[in-house]
mmCIF file of N, CA and C in Angstrom:
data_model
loop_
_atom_site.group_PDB
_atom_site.id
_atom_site.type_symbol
_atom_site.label_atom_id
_atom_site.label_comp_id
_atom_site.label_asym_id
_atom_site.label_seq_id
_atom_site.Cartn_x
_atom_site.Cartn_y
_atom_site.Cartn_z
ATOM 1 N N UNK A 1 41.844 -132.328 -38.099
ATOM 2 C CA UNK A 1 40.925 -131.294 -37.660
ATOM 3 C C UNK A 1 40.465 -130.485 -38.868
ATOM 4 N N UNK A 2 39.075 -130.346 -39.105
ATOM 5 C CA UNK A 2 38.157 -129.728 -40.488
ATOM 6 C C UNK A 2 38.609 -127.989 -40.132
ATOM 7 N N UNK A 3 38.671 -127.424 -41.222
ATOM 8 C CA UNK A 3 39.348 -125.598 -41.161
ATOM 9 C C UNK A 3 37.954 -125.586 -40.314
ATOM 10 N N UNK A 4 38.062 -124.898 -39.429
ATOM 11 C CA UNK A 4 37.311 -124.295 -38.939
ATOM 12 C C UNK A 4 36.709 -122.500 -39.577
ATOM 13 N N UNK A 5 36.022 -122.146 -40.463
ATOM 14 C CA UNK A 5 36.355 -120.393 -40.797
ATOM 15 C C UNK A 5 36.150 -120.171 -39.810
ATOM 16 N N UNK A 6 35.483 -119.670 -39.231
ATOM 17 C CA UNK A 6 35.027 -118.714 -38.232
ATOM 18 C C UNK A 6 36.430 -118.690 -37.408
ATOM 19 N N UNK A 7 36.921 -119.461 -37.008
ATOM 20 C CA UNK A 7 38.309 -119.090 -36.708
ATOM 21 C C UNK A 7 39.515 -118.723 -37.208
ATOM 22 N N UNK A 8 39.383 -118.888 -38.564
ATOM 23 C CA UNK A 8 40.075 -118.145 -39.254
ATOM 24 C C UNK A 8 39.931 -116.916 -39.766
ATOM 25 N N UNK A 9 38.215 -116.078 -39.660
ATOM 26 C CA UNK A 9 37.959 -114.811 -40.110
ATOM 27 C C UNK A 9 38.492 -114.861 -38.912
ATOM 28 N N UNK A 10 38.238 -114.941 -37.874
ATOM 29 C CA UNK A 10 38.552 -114.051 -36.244
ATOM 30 C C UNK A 10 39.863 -114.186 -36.440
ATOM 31 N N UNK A 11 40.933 -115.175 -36.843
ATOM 32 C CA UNK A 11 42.332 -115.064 -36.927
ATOM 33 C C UNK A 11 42.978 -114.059 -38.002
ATOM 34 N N UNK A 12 42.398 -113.642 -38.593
ATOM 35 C CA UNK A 12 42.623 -113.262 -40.034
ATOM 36 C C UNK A 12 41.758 -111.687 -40.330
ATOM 37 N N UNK A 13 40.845 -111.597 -39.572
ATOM 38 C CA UNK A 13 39.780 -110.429 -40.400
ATOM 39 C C UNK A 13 40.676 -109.007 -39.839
ATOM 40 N N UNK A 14 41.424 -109.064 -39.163
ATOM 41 C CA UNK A 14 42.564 -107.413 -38.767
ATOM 42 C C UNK A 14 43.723 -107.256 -39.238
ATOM 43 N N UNK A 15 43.737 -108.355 -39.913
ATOM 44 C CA UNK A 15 45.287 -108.751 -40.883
ATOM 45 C C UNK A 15 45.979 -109.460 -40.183
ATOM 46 N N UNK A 16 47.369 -109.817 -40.673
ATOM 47 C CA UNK A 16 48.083 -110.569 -39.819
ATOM 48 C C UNK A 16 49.485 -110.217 -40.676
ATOM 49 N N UNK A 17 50.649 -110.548 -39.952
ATOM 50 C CA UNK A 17 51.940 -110.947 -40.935
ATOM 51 C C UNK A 17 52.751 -112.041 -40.743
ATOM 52 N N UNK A 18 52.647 -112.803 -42.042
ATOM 53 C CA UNK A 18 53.196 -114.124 -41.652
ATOM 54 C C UNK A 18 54.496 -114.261 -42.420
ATOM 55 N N UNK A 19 55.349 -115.209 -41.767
ATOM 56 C CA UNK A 19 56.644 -115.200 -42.504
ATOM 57 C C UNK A 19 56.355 -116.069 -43.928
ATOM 58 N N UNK A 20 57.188 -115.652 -45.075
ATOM 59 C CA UNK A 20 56.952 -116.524 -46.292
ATOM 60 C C UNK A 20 57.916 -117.932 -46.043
ATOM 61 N N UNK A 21 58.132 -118.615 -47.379
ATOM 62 C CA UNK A 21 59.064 -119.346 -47.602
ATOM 63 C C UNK A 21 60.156 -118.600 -47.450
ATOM 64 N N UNK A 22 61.580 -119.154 -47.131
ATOM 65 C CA UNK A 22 63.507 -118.720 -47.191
ATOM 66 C C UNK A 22 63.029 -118.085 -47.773
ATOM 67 N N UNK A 23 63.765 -116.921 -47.955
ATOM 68 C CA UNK A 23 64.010 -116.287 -48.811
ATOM 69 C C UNK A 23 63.009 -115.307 -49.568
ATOM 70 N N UNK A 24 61.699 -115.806 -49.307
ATOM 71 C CA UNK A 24 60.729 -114.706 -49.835
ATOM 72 C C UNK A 24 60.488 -113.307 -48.740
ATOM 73 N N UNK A 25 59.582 -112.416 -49.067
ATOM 74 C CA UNK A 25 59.440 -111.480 -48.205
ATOM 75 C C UNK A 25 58.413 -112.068 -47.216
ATOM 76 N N UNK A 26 58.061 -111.017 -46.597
ATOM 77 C CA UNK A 26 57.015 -111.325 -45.507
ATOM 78 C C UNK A 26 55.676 -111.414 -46.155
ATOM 79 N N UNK A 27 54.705 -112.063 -45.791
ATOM 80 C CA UNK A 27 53.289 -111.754 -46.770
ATOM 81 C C UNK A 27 52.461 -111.191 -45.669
ATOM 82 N N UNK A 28 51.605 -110.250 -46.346
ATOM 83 C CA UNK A 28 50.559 -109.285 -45.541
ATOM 84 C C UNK A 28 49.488 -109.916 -45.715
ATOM 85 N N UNK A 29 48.427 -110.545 -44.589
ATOM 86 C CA UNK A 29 47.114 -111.120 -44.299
ATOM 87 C C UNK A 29 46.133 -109.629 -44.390
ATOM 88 N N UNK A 30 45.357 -109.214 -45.238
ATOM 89 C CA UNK A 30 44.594 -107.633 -44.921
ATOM 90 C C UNK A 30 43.519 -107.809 -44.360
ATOM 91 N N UNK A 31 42.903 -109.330 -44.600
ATOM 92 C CA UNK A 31 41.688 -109.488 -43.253
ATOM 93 C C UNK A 31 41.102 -110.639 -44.300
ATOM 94 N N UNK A 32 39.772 -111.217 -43.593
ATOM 95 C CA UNK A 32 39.265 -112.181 -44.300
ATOM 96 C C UNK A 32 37.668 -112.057 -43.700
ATOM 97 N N UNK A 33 36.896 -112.755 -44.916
ATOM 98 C CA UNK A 33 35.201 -112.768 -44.650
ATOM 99 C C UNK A 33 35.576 -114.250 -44.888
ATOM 100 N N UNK A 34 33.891 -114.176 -45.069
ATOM 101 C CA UNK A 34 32.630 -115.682 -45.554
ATOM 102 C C UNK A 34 33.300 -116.610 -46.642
ATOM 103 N N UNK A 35 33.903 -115.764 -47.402
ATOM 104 C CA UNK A 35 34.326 -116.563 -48.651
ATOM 105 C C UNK A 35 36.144 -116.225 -49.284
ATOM 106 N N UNK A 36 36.991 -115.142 -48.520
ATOM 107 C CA UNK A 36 38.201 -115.230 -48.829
ATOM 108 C C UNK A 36 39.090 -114.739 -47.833
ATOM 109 N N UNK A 37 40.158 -115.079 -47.924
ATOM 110 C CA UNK A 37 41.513 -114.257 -46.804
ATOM 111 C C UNK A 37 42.150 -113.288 -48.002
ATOM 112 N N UNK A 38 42.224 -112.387 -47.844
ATOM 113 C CA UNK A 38 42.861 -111.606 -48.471
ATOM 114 C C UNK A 38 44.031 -111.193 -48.011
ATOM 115 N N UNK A 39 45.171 -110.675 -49.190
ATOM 116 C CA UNK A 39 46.386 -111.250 -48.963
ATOM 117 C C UNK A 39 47.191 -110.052 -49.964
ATOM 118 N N UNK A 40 48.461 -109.450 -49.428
ATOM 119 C CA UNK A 40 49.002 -108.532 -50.199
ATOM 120 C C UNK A 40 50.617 -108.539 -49.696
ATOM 121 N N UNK A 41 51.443 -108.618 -50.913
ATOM 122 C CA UNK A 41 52.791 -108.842 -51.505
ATOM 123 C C UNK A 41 53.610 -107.078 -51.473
ATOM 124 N N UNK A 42 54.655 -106.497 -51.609
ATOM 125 C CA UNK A 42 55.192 -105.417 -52.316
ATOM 126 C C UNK A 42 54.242 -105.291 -53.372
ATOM 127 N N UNK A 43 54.391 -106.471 -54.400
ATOM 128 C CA UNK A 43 53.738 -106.544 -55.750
ATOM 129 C C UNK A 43 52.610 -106.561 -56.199
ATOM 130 N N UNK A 44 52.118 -106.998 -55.833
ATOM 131 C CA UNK A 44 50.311 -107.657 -55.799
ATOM 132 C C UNK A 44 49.724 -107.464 -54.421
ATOM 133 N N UNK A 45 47.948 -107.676 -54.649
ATOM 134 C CA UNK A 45 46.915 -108.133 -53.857
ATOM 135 C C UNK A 45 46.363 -108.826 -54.511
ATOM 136 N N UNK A 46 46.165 -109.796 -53.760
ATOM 137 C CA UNK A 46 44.975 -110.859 -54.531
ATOM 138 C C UNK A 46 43.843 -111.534 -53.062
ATOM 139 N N UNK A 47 43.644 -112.623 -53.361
ATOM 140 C CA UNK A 47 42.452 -113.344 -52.280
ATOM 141 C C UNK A 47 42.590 -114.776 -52.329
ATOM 142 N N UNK A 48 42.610 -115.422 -51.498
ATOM 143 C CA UNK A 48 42.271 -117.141 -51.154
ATOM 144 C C UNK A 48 40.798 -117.165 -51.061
ATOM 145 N N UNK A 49 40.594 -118.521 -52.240
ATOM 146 C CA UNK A 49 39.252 -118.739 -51.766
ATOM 147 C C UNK A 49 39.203 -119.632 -50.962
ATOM 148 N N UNK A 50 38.254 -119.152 -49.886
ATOM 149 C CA UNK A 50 37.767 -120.439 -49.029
ATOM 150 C C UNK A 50 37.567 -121.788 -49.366
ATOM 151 N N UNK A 51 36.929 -121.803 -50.339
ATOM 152 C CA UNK A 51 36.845 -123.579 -50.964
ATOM 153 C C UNK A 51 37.772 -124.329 -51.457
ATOM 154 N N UNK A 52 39.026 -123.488 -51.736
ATOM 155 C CA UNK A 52 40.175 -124.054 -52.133
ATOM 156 C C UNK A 52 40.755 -124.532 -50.936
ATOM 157 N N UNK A 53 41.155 -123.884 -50.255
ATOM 158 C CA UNK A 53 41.928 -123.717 -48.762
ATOM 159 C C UNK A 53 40.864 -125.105 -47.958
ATOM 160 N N UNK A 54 39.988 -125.027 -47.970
ATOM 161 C CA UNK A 54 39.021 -126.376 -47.284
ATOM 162 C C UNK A 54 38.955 -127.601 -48.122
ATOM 163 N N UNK A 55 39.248 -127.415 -49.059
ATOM 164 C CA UNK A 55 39.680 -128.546 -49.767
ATOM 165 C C UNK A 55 40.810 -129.142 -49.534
ATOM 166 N N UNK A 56 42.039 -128.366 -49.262
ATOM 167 C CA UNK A 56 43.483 -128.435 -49.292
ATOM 168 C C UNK A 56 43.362 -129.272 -47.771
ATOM 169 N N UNK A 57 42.516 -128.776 -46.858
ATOM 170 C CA UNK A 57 42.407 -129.430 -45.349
ATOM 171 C C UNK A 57 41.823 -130.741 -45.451
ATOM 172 N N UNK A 58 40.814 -130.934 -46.378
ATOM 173 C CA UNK A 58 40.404 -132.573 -46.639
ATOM 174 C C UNK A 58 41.416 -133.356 -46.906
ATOM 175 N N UNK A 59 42.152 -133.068 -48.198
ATOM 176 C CA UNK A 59 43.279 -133.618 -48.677
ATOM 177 C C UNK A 59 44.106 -133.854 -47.603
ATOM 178 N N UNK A 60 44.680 -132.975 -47.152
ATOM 179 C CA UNK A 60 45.657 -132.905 -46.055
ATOM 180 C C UNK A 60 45.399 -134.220 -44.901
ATOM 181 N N UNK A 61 44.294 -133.829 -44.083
ATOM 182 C CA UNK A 61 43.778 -134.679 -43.273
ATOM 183 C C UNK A 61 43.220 -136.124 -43.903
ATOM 184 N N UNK A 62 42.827 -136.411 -45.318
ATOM 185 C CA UNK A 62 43.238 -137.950 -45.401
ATOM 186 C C UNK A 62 44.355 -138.603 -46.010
ATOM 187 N N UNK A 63 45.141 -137.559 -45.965
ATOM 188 C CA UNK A 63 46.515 -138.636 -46.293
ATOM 189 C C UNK A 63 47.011 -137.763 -47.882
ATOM 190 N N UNK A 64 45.608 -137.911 -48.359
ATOM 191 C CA UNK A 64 46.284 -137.429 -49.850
ATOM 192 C C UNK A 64 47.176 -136.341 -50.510
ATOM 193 N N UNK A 65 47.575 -135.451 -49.549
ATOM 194 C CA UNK A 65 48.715 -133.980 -50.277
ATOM 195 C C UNK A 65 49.731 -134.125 -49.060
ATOM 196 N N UNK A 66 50.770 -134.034 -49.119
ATOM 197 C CA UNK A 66 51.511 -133.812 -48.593
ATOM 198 C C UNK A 66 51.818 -132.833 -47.427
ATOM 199 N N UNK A 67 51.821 -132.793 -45.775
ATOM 200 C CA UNK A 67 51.971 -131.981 -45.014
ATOM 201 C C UNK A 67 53.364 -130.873 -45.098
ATOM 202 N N UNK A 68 54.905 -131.218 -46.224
ATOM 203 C CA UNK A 68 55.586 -130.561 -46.252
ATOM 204 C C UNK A 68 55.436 -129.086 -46.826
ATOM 205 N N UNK A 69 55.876 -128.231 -46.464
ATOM 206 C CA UNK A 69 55.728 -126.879 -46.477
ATOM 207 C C UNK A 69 56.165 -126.703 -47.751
ATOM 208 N N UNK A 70 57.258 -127.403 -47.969
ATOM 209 C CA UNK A 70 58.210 -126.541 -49.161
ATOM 210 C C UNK A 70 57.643 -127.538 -50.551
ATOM 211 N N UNK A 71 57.365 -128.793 -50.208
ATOM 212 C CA UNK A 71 56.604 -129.883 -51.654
ATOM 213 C C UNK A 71 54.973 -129.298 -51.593
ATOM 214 N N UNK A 72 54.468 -128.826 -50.400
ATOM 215 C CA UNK A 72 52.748 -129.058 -50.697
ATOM 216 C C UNK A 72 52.697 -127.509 -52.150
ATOM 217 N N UNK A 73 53.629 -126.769 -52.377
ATOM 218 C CA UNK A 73 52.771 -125.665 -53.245
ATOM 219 C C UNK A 73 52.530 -126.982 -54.748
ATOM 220 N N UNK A 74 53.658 -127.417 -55.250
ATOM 221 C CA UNK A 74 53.307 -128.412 -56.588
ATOM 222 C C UNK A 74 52.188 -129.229 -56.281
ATOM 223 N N UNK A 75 51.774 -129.753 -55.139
ATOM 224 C CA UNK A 75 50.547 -130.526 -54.781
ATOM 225 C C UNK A 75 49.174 -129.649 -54.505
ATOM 226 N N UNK A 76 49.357 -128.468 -54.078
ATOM 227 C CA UNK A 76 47.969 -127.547 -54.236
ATOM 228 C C UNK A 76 47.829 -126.759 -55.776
ATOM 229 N N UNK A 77 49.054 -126.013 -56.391
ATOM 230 C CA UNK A 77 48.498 -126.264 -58.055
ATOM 231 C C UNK A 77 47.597 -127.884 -58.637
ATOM 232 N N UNK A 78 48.247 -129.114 -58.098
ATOM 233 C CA UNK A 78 47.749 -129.750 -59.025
ATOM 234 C C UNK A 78 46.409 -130.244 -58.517
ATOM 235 N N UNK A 79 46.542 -130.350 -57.527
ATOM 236 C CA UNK A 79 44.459 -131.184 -56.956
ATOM 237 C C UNK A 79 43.597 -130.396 -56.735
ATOM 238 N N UNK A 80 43.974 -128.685 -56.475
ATOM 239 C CA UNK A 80 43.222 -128.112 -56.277
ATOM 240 C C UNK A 80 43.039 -126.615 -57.223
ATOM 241 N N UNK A 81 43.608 -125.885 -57.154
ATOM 242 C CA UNK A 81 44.096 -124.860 -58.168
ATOM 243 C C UNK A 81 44.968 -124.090 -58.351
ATOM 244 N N UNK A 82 45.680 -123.106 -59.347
ATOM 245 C CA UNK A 82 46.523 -122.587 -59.689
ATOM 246 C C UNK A 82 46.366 -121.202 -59.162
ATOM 247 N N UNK A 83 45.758 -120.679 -57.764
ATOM 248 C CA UNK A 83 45.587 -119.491 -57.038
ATOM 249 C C UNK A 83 46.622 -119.375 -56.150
ATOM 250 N N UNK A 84 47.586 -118.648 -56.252
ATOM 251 C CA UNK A 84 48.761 -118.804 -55.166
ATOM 252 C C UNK A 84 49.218 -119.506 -54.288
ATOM 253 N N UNK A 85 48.868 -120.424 -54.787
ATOM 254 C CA UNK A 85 49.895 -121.942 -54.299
ATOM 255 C C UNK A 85 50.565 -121.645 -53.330
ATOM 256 N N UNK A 86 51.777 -120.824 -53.528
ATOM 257 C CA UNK A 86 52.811 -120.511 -52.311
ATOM 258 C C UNK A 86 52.239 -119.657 -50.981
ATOM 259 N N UNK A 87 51.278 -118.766 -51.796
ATOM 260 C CA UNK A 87 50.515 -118.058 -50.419
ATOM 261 C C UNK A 87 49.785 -118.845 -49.982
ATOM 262 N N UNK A 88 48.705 -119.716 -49.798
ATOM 263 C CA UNK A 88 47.842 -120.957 -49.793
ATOM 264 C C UNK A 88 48.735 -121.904 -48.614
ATOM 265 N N UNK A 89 50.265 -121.964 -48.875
ATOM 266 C CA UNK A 89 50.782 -122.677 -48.491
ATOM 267 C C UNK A 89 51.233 -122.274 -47.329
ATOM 268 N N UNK A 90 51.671 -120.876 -47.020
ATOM 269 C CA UNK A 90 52.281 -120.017 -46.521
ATOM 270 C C UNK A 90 50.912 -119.772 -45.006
ATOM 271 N N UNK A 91 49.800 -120.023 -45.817
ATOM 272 C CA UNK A 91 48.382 -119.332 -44.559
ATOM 273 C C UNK A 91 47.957 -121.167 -44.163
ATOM 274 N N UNK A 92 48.108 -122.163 -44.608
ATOM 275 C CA UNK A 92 47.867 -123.446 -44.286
ATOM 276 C C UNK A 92 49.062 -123.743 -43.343
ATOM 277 N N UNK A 93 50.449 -123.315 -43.340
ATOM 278 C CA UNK A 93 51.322 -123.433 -42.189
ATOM 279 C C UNK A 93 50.537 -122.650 -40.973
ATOM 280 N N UNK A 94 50.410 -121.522 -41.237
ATOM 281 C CA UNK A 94 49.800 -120.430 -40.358
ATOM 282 C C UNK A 94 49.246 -121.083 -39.371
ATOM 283 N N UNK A 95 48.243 -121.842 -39.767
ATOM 284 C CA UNK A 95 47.390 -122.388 -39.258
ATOM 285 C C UNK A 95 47.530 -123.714 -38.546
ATOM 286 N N UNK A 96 48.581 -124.206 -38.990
ATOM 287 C CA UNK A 96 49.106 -125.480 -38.504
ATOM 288 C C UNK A 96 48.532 -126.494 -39.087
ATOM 289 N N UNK A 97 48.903 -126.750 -40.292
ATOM 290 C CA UNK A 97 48.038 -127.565 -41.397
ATOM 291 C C UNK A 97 49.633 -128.068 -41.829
ATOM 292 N N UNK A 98 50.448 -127.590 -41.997
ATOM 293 C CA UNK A 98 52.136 -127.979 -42.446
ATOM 294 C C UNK A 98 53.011 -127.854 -41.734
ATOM 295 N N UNK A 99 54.107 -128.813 -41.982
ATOM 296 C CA UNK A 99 55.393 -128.820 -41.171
ATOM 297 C C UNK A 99 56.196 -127.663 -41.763
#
């Protein structure tokens, strides 16, 4: 199934809180548009870009990256980019994109 956005701004644009990986904290969803989900740590804020994240769903859906939760962050640094991998990974479970 292709990311749908529009269901993900409507899932995403009031924030959300999703559980991290073991052991990490919780990650804060702060809302999302046209072009990112934005996303905030204790530590940081940063943003997912949309084109990364829809890329990661091509991959995903033909076979090529791995559906595991805890292997796909080394497989989204490498085919796609080095933008928070673990958060990326963390909002692609969300969504039901990973085991």
């Amino acid at each position: 199934m292709p990311l749908d956005w529009a269901d993900v701004v409507k899932r995403y644009e009031n924030g959300a809180e999703l559980p991290s990986m073991p052991g990490a904290r919780t990650l804060q969803v702060t809302g999302a548009d046209d072009d990112y989900i934005y996303v905030a740590h204790r530590l940081w804020r940063d943003k997912l870009t949309r084109a990364y994240l829809e890329k990661a769903v091509e991959l995903l859906e033909a076979g090529r990256m791995t559906r595991n939760y805890g292997d796909v962050v080394d497989h989204y640094r490498t085919y796609i980019a080095d933008e928070r991998p673990t958060t990326a990974a963390t909002v692609l479970k969300d969504l039901g994109y990973l085991e």
